[in-house]
CSV table of C-alpha atoms in Angstrom, one decimal:
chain,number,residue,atom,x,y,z
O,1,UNK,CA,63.3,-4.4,26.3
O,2,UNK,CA,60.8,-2.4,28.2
O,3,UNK,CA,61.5,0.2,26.0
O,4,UNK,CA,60.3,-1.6,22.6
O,5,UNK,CA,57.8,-3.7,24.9
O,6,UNK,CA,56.1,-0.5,26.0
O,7,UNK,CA,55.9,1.1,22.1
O,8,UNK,CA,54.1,-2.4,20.8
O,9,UNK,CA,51.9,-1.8,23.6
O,10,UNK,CA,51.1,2.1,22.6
O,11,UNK,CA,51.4,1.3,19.0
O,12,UNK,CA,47.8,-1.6,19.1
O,13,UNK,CA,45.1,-0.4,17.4
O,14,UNK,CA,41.8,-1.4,18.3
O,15,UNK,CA,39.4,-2.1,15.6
O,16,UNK,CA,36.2,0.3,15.1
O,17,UNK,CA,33.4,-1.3,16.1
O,18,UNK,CA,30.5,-0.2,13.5
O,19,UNK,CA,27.3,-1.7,13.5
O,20,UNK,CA,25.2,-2.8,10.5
O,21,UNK,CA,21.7,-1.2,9.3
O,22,UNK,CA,19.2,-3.7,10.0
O,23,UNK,CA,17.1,-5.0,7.1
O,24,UNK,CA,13.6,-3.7,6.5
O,25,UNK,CA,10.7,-5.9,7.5
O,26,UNK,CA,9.7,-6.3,4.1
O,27,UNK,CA,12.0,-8.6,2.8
O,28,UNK,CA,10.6,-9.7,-0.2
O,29,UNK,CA,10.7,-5.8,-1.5
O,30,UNK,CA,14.3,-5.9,-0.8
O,31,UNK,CA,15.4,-9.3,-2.6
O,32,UNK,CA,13.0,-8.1,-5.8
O,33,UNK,CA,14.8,-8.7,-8.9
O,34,UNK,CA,13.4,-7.6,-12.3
O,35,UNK,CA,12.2,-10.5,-15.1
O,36,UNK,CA,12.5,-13.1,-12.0
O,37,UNK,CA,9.0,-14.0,-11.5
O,38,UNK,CA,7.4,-11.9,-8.0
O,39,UNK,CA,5.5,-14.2,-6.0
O,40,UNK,CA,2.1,-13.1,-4.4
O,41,UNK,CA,4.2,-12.0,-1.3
O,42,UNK,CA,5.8,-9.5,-3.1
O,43,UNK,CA,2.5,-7.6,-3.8
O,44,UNK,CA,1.2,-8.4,-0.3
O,45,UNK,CA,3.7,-6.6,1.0
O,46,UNK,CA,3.9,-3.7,-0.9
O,47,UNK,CA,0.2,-2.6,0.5
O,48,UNK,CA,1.2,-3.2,3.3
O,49,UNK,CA,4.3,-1.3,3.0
O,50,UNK,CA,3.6,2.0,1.4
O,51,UNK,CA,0.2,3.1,2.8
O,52,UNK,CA,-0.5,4.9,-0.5
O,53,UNK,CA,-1.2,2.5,-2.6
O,54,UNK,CA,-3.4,0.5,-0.2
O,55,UNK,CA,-5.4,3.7,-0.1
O,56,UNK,CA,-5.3,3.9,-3.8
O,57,UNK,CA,-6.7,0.5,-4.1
O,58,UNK,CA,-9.0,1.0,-1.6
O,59,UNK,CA,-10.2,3.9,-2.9
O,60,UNK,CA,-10.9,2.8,-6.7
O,61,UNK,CA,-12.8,-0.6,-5.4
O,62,UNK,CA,-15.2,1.8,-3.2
O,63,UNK,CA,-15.7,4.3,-6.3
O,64,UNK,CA,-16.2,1.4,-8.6
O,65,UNK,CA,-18.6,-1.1,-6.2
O,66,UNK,CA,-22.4,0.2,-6.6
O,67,UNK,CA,-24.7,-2.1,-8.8
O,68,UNK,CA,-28.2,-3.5,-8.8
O,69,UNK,CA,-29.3,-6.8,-10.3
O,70,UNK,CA,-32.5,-7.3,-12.9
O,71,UNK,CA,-34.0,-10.2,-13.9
O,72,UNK,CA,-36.3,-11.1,-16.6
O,73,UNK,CA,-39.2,-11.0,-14.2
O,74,UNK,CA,-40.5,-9.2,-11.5
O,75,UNK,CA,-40.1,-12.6,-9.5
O,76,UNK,CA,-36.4,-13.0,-10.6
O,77,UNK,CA,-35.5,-9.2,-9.8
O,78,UNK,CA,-37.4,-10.1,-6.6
O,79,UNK,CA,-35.2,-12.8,-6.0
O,80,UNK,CA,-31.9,-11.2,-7.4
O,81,UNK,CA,-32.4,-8.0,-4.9
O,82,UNK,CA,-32.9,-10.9,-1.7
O,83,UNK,CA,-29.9,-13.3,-3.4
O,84,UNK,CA,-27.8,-10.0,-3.4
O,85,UNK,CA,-28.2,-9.2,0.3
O,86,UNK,CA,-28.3,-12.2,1.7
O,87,UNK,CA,-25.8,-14.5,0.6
O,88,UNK,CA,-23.2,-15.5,2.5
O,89,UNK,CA,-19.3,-14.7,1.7
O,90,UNK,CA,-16.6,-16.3,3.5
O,91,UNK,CA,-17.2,-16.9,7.1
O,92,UNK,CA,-18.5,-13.8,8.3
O,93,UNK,CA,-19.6,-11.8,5.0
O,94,UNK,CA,-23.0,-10.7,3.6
O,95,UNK,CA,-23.8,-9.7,0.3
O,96,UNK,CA,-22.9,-10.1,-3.3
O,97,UNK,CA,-21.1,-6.8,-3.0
O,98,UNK,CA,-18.9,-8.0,-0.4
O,99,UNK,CA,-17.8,-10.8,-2.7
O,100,UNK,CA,-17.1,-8.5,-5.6
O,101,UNK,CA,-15.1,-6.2,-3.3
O,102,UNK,CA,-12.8,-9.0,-2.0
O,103,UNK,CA,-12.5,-10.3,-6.2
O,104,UNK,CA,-11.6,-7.1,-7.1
O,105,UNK,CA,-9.1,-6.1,-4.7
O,106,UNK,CA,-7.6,-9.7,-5.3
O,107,UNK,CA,-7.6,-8.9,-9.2
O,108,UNK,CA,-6.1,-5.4,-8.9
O,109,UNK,CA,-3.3,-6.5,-6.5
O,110,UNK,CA,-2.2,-10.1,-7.7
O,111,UNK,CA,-4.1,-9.6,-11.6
O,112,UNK,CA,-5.7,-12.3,-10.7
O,113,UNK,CA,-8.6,-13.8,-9.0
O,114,UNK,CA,-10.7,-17.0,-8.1
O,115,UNK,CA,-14.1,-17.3,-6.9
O,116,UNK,CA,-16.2,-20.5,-5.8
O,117,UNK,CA,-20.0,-20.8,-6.2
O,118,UNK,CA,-21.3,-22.5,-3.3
O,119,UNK,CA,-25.0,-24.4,-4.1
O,120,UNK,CA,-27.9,-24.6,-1.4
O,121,UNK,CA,-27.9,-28.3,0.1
O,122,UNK,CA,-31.4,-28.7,-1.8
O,123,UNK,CA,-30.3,-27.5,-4.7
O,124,UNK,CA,-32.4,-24.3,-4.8
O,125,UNK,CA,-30.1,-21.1,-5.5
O,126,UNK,CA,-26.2,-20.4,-4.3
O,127,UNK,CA,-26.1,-20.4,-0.7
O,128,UNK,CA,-22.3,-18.9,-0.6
O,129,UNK,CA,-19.7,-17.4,-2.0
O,130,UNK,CA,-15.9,-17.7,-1.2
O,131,UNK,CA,-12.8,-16.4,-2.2
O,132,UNK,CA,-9.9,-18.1,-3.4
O,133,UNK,CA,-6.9,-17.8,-2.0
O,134,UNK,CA,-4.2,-17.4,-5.1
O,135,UNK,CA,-1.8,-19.8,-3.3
O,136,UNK,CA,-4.2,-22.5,-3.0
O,137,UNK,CA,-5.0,-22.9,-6.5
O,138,UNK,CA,-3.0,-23.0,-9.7
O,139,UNK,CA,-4.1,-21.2,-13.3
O,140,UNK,CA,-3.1,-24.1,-16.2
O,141,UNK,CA,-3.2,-23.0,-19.5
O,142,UNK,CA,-6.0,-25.2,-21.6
O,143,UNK,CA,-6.4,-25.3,-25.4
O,144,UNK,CA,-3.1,-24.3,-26.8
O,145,UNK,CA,-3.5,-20.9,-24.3
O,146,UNK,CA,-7.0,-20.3,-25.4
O,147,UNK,CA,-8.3,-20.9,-22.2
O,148,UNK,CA,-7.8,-21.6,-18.9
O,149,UNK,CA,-7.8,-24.3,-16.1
O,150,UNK,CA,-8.1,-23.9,-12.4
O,151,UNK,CA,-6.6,-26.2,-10.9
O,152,UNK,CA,-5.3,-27.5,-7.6
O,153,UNK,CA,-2.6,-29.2,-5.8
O,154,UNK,CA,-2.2,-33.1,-5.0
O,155,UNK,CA,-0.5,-34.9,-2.6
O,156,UNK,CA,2.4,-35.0,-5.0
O,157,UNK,CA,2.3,-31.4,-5.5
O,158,UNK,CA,1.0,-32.0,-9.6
O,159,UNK,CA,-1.8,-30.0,-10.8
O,160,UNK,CA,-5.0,-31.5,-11.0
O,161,UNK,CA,-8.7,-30.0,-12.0
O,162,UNK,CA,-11.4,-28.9,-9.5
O,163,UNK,CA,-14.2,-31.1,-8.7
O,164,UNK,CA,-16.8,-28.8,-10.0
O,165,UNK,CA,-15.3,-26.6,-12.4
O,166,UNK,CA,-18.6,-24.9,-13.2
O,167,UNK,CA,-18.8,-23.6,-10.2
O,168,UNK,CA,-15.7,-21.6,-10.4
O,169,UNK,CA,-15.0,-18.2,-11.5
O,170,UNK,CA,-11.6,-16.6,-12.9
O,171,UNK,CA,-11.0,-13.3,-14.1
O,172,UNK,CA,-7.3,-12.2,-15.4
O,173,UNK,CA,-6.0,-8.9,-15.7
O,174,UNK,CA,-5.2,-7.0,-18.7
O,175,UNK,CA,-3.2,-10.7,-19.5
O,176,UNK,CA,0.2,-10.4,-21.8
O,177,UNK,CA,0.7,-11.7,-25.2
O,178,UNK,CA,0.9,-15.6,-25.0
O,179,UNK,CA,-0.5,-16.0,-21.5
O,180,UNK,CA,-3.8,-16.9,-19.3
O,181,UNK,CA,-3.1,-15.1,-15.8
O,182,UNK,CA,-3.3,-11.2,-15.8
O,183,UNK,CA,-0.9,-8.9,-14.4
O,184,UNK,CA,-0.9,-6.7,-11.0
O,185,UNK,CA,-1.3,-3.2,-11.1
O,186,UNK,CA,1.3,-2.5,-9.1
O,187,UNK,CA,4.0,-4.5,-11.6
O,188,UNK,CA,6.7,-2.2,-11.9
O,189,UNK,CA,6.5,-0.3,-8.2
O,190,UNK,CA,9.0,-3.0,-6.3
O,191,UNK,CA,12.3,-1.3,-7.2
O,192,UNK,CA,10.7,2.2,-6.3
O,193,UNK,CA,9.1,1.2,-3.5
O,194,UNK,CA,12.8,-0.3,-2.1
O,195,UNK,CA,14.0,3.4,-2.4
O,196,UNK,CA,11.3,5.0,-1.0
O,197,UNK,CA,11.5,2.2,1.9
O,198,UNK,CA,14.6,2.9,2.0
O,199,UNK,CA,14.6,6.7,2.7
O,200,UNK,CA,11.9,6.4,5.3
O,201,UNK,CA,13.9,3.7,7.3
O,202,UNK,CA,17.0,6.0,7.0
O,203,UNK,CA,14.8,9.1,8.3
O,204,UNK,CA,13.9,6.7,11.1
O,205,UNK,CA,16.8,6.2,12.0
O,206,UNK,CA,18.3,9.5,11.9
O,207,UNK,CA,15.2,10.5,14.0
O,208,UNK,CA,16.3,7.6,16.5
O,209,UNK,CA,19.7,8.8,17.4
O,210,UNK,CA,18.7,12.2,17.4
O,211,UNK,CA,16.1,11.5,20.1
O,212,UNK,CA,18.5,9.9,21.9
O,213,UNK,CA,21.7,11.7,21.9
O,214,UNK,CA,24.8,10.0,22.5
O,215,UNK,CA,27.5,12.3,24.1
O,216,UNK,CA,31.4,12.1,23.4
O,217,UNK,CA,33.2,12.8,26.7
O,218,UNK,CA,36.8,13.9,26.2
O,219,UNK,CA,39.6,14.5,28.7
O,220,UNK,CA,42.6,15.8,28.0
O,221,UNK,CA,46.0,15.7,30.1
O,222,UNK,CA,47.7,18.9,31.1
O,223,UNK,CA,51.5,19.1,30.1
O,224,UNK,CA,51.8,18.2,34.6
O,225,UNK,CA,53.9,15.1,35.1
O,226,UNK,CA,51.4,13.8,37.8
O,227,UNK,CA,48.5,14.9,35.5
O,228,UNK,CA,50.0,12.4,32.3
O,229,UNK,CA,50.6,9.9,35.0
O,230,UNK,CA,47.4,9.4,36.3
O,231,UNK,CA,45.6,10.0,33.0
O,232,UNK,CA,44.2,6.6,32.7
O,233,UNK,CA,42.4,6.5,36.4
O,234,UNK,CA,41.5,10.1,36.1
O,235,UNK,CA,39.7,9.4,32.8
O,236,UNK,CA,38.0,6.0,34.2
O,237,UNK,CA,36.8,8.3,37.2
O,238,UNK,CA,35.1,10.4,34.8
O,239,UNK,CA,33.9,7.9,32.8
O,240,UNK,CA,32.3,6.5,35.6
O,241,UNK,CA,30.9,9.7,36.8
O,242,UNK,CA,29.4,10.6,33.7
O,243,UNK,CA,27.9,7.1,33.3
O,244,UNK,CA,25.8,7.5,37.1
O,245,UNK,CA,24.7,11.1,36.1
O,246,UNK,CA,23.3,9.6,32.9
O,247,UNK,CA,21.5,7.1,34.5
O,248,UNK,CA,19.9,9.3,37.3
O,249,UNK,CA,16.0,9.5,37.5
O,250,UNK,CA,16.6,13.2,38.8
O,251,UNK,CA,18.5,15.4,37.1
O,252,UNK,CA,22.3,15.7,38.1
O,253,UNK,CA,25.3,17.5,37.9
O,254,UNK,CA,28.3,16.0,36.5
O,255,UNK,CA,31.6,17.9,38.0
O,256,UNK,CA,35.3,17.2,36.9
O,257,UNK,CA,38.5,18.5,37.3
O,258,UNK,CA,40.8,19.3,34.2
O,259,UNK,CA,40.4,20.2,31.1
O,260,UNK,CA,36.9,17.9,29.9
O,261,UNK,CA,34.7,18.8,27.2
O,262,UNK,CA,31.6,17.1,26.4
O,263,UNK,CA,29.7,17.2,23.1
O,264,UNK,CA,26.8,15.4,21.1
O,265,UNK,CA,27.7,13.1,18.6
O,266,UNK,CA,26.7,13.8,15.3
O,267,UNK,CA,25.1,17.3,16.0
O,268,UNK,CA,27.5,18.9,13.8
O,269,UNK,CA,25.9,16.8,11.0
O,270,UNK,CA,22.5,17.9,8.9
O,271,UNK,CA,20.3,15.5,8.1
O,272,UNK,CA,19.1,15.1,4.4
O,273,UNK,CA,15.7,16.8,2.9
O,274,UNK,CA,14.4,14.1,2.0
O,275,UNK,CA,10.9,15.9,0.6
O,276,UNK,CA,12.2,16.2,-2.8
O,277,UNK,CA,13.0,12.7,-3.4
O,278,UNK,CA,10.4,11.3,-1.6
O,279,UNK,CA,8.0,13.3,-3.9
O,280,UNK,CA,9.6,12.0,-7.0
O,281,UNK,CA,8.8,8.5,-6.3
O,282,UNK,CA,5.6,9.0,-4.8
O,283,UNK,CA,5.1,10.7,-8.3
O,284,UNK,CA,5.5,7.4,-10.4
O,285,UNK,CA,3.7,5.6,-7.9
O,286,UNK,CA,0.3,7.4,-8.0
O,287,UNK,CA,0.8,8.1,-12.0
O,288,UNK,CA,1.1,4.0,-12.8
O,289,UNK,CA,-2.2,3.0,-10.0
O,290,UNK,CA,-3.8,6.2,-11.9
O,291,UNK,CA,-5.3,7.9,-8.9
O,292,UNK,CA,-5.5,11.4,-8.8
O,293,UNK,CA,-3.0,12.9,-6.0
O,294,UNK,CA,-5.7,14.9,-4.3
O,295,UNK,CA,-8.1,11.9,-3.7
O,296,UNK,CA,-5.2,10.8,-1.4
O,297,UNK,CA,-4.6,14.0,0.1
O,298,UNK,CA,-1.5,14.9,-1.8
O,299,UNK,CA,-1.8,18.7,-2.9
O,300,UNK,CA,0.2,18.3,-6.2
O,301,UNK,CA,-2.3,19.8,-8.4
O,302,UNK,CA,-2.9,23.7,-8.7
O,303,UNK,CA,-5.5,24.1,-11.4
O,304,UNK,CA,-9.0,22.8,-11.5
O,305,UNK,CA,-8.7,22.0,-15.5
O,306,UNK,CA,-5.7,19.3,-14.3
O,307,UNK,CA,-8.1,17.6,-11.6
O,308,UNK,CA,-11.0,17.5,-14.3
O,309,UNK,CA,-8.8,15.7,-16.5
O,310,UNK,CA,-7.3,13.6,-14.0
O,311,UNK,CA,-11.1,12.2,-12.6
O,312,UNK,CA,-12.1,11.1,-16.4
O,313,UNK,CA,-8.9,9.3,-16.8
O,314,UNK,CA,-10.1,7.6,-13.7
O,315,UNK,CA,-13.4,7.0,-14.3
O,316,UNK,CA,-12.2,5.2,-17.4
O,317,UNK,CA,-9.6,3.1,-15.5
O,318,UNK,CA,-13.0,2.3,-13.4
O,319,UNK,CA,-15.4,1.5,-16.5
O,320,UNK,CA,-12.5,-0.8,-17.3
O,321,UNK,CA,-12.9,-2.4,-13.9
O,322,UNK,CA,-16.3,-2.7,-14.4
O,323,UNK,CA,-16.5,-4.5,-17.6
O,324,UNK,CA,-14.1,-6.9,-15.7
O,325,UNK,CA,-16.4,-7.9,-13.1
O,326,UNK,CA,-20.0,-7.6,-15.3
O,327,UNK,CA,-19.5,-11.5,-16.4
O,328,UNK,CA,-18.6,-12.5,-13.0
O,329,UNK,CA,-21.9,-11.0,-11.8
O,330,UNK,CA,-23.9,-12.3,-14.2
O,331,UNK,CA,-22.9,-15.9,-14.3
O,332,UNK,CA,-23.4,-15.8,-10.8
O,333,UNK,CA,-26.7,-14.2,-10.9
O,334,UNK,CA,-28.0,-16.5,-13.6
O,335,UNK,CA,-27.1,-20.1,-12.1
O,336,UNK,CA,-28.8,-18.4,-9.0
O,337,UNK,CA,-31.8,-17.9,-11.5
O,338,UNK,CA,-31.2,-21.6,-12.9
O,339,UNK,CA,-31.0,-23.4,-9.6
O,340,UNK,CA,-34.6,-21.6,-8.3
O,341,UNK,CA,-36.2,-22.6,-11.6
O,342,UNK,CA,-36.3,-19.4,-12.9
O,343,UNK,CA,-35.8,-17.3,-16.0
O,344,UNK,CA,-31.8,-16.4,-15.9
O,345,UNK,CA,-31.7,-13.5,-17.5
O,346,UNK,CA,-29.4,-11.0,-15.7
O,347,UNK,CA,-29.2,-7.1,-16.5
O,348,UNK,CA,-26.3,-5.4,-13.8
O,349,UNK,CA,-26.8,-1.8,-13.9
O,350,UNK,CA,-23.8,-0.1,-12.0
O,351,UNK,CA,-24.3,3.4,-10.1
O,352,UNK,CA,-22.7,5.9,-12.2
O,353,UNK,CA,-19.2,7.2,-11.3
O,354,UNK,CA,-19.2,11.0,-10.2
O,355,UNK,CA,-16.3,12.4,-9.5
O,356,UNK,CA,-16.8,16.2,-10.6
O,357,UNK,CA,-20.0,16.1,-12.4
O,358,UNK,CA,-22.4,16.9,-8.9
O,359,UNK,CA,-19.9,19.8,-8.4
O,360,UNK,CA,-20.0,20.9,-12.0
O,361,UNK,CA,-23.7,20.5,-12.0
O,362,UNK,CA,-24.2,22.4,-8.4
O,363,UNK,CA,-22.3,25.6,-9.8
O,364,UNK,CA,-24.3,25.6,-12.9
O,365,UNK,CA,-27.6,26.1,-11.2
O,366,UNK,CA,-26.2,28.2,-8.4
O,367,UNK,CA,-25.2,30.5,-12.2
O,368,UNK,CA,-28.7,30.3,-13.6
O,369,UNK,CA,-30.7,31.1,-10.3
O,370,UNK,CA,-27.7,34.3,-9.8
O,371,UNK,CA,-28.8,34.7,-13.4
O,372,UNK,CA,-32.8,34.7,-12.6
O,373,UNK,CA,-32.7,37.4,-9.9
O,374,UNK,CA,-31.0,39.7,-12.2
O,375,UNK,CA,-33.2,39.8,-14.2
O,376,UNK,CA,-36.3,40.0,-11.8
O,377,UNK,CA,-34.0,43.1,-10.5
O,378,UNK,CA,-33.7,44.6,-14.1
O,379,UNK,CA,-37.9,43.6,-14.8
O,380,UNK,CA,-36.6,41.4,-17.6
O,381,UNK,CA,-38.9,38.3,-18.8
O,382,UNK,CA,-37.3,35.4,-17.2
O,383,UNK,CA,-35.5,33.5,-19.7
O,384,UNK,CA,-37.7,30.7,-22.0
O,385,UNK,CA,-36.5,27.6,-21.4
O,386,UNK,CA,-36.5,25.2,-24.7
């Protein structure tokens, strides 16, 4: 009986203990599924996420902002020019620029976004501007989809309109077929994004263990009766031993006796290049938010004649912006105008958008003076200009 009691005993085999990959932080990335419907968390978290495309949006709103308001009248532009640096925005903004900045970053993330027109207690001009928080409100379609509605929540969680719908603006962007509310820029980028999250938590954690190395600690008996005997102890003893000299402030030398080896786990294994992939889907990410990859510091491009073409597809994607936010502006502007008792005509001019045309401009007059003292060298006439 001691016999078969002994080979049970020798024959139990303890389960591997394996530990699970924690999730990634973002959560809603990871439970995205396609044609479902993303919520405005989704988007929220995908700036906040992959630092590229916050830059990328970043970056477009600063090359598009730049505008000056005209009125009908010296005393309207007068008061246009003091109405767009003054007003108030939220609860710590200043100026009608800050308000288009925060509308247009809400548009390009969510492709959609609500503004609210605040009126002067006396009823001269707009006093403030605030923006709408997309979960607060709710977009209704109004004449058989020919419009829409604004609206918010009731106690009962229906839909009901705004007090004072006239002092409410909406914009929608680049709105499907058969709908009212627009569509995010970065639609399409959640099941990429996962990967890429995906990669960069795995280089994490590869990163992690290899910064702190876990050791595998073997002892093996000798073929000495006494040595099998006391196997178990001797091994304990070293276990312990190791354990102390690990723990040490100061370094310390572990000493055993019998055949011990001691090796890092995993340093036989390679970890993955992961610039290849990691390039592919940063690839589709900056070609669907349409930035060029070397306004974000990514060194893709290798000819001037691709990064030429590359900033007029981006001004365009800018213009397109622009023609966006123009109404906004200008309803703003005017009931401005209305509310002081002046004329509310509104003319927005917007700085023009130059990506390569300074430089482009700077070498061809750095060519015509080279061209000038050449020909005050050679005692030609200096060339007639038409």
């Amino acid at each position: 009986m001691g016999i078969w009691e002994g080979l049970k005993r020798r024959a139990t085999v303890k389960a591997v203990e394996t530990r699970r990959l924690p999730p990634q932080p973002f959560a809603e990335i990871e439970r995205y599924r396609p044609l479902s419907g993303c919520d405005l968390r989704l988007y929220a978290a995908l700036r906040e996420a992959i630092p590229i495309i916050d830059a990328a949006i970043c970056k477009m709103i600063r090359l598009t902002s730049g505008f000056s308001l005209e009125g009908e009248t010296e005393e309207a532009t007068a008061a246009l020019r003091a109405f767009g640096e003054e007003v108030r925005v939220g609860g710590a903004g200043t100026g009608l620029a800050q308000f288009v900045n925060t509308y247009l970053s809400e548009l390009m993330t969510y492709g959609n976004a609500v503004g609210e027109i605040l009126p002067a207690p006396d009823g001269r001009g707009v006093a403030a501007l605030y923006n709408t928080a997309l979960q607060d409100v709710e977009i209704v379609e109004a004449q058989g989809g020919a419009a829409a509605r604004v609206c918010v929540r009731d106690e009962t969680g229906q839909p009901k309109d705004v007090a004072y719908p006239q002092l409410v603006v909406f914009s929608a962007l680049n709105p499907p077929a058969g709908r009212v509310t627009g569509q995010s820029i970065l639609s399409g980028l959640p099941f990429v994004s996962s990967i890429l999250l995906r990669i960069y938590q795995t280089v994490g954690r590869n990163w992690e263990r290899a910064g702190n190395v876990r050791f595998a600690v073997t002892y093996k008996p000798q073929n000495d009766v006494l040595d099998k005997a006391y196997a178990k102890e001797r091994a304990m003893a070293i276990a312990k031993e190791w354990q102390q000299a690990m723990r040490e402030d100061t370094p310390r030398d572990f000493v055993a006796v019998g055949d011990v080896s001691v090796r890092a786990i995993g340093a036989d294994n390679q970890i993955l290049d992961s610039s290849v992939p990691v390039r592919q889907l940063l690839e589709q990410i900056v070609a669907k938010l349409g930035v060029p990859p070397y306004l974000l510091g990514l060194s893709w491009s290798s000819t001037e004649r691709m990064s030429s073409d590359q900033a007029d597809i981006l001004t365009s994607e800018l213009e397109s912006y622009r023609r966006i936010l123009t109404p906004v502006i200008r309803r703003i502007a005017s009931l401005h105008l209305r509310l002081g008792n002046l004329p509310d005509g509104v003319t927005v001019r917007w700085v023009d958008i130059n990506l390569r045309d300074e430089l482009s401009e700077a070498q061809a007059a750095l060519y015509r003076a080279q061209a000038e003292a050449l020909r005050k060298q050679q005692g030609l006439a200096p060339e007639r200009s038409e």
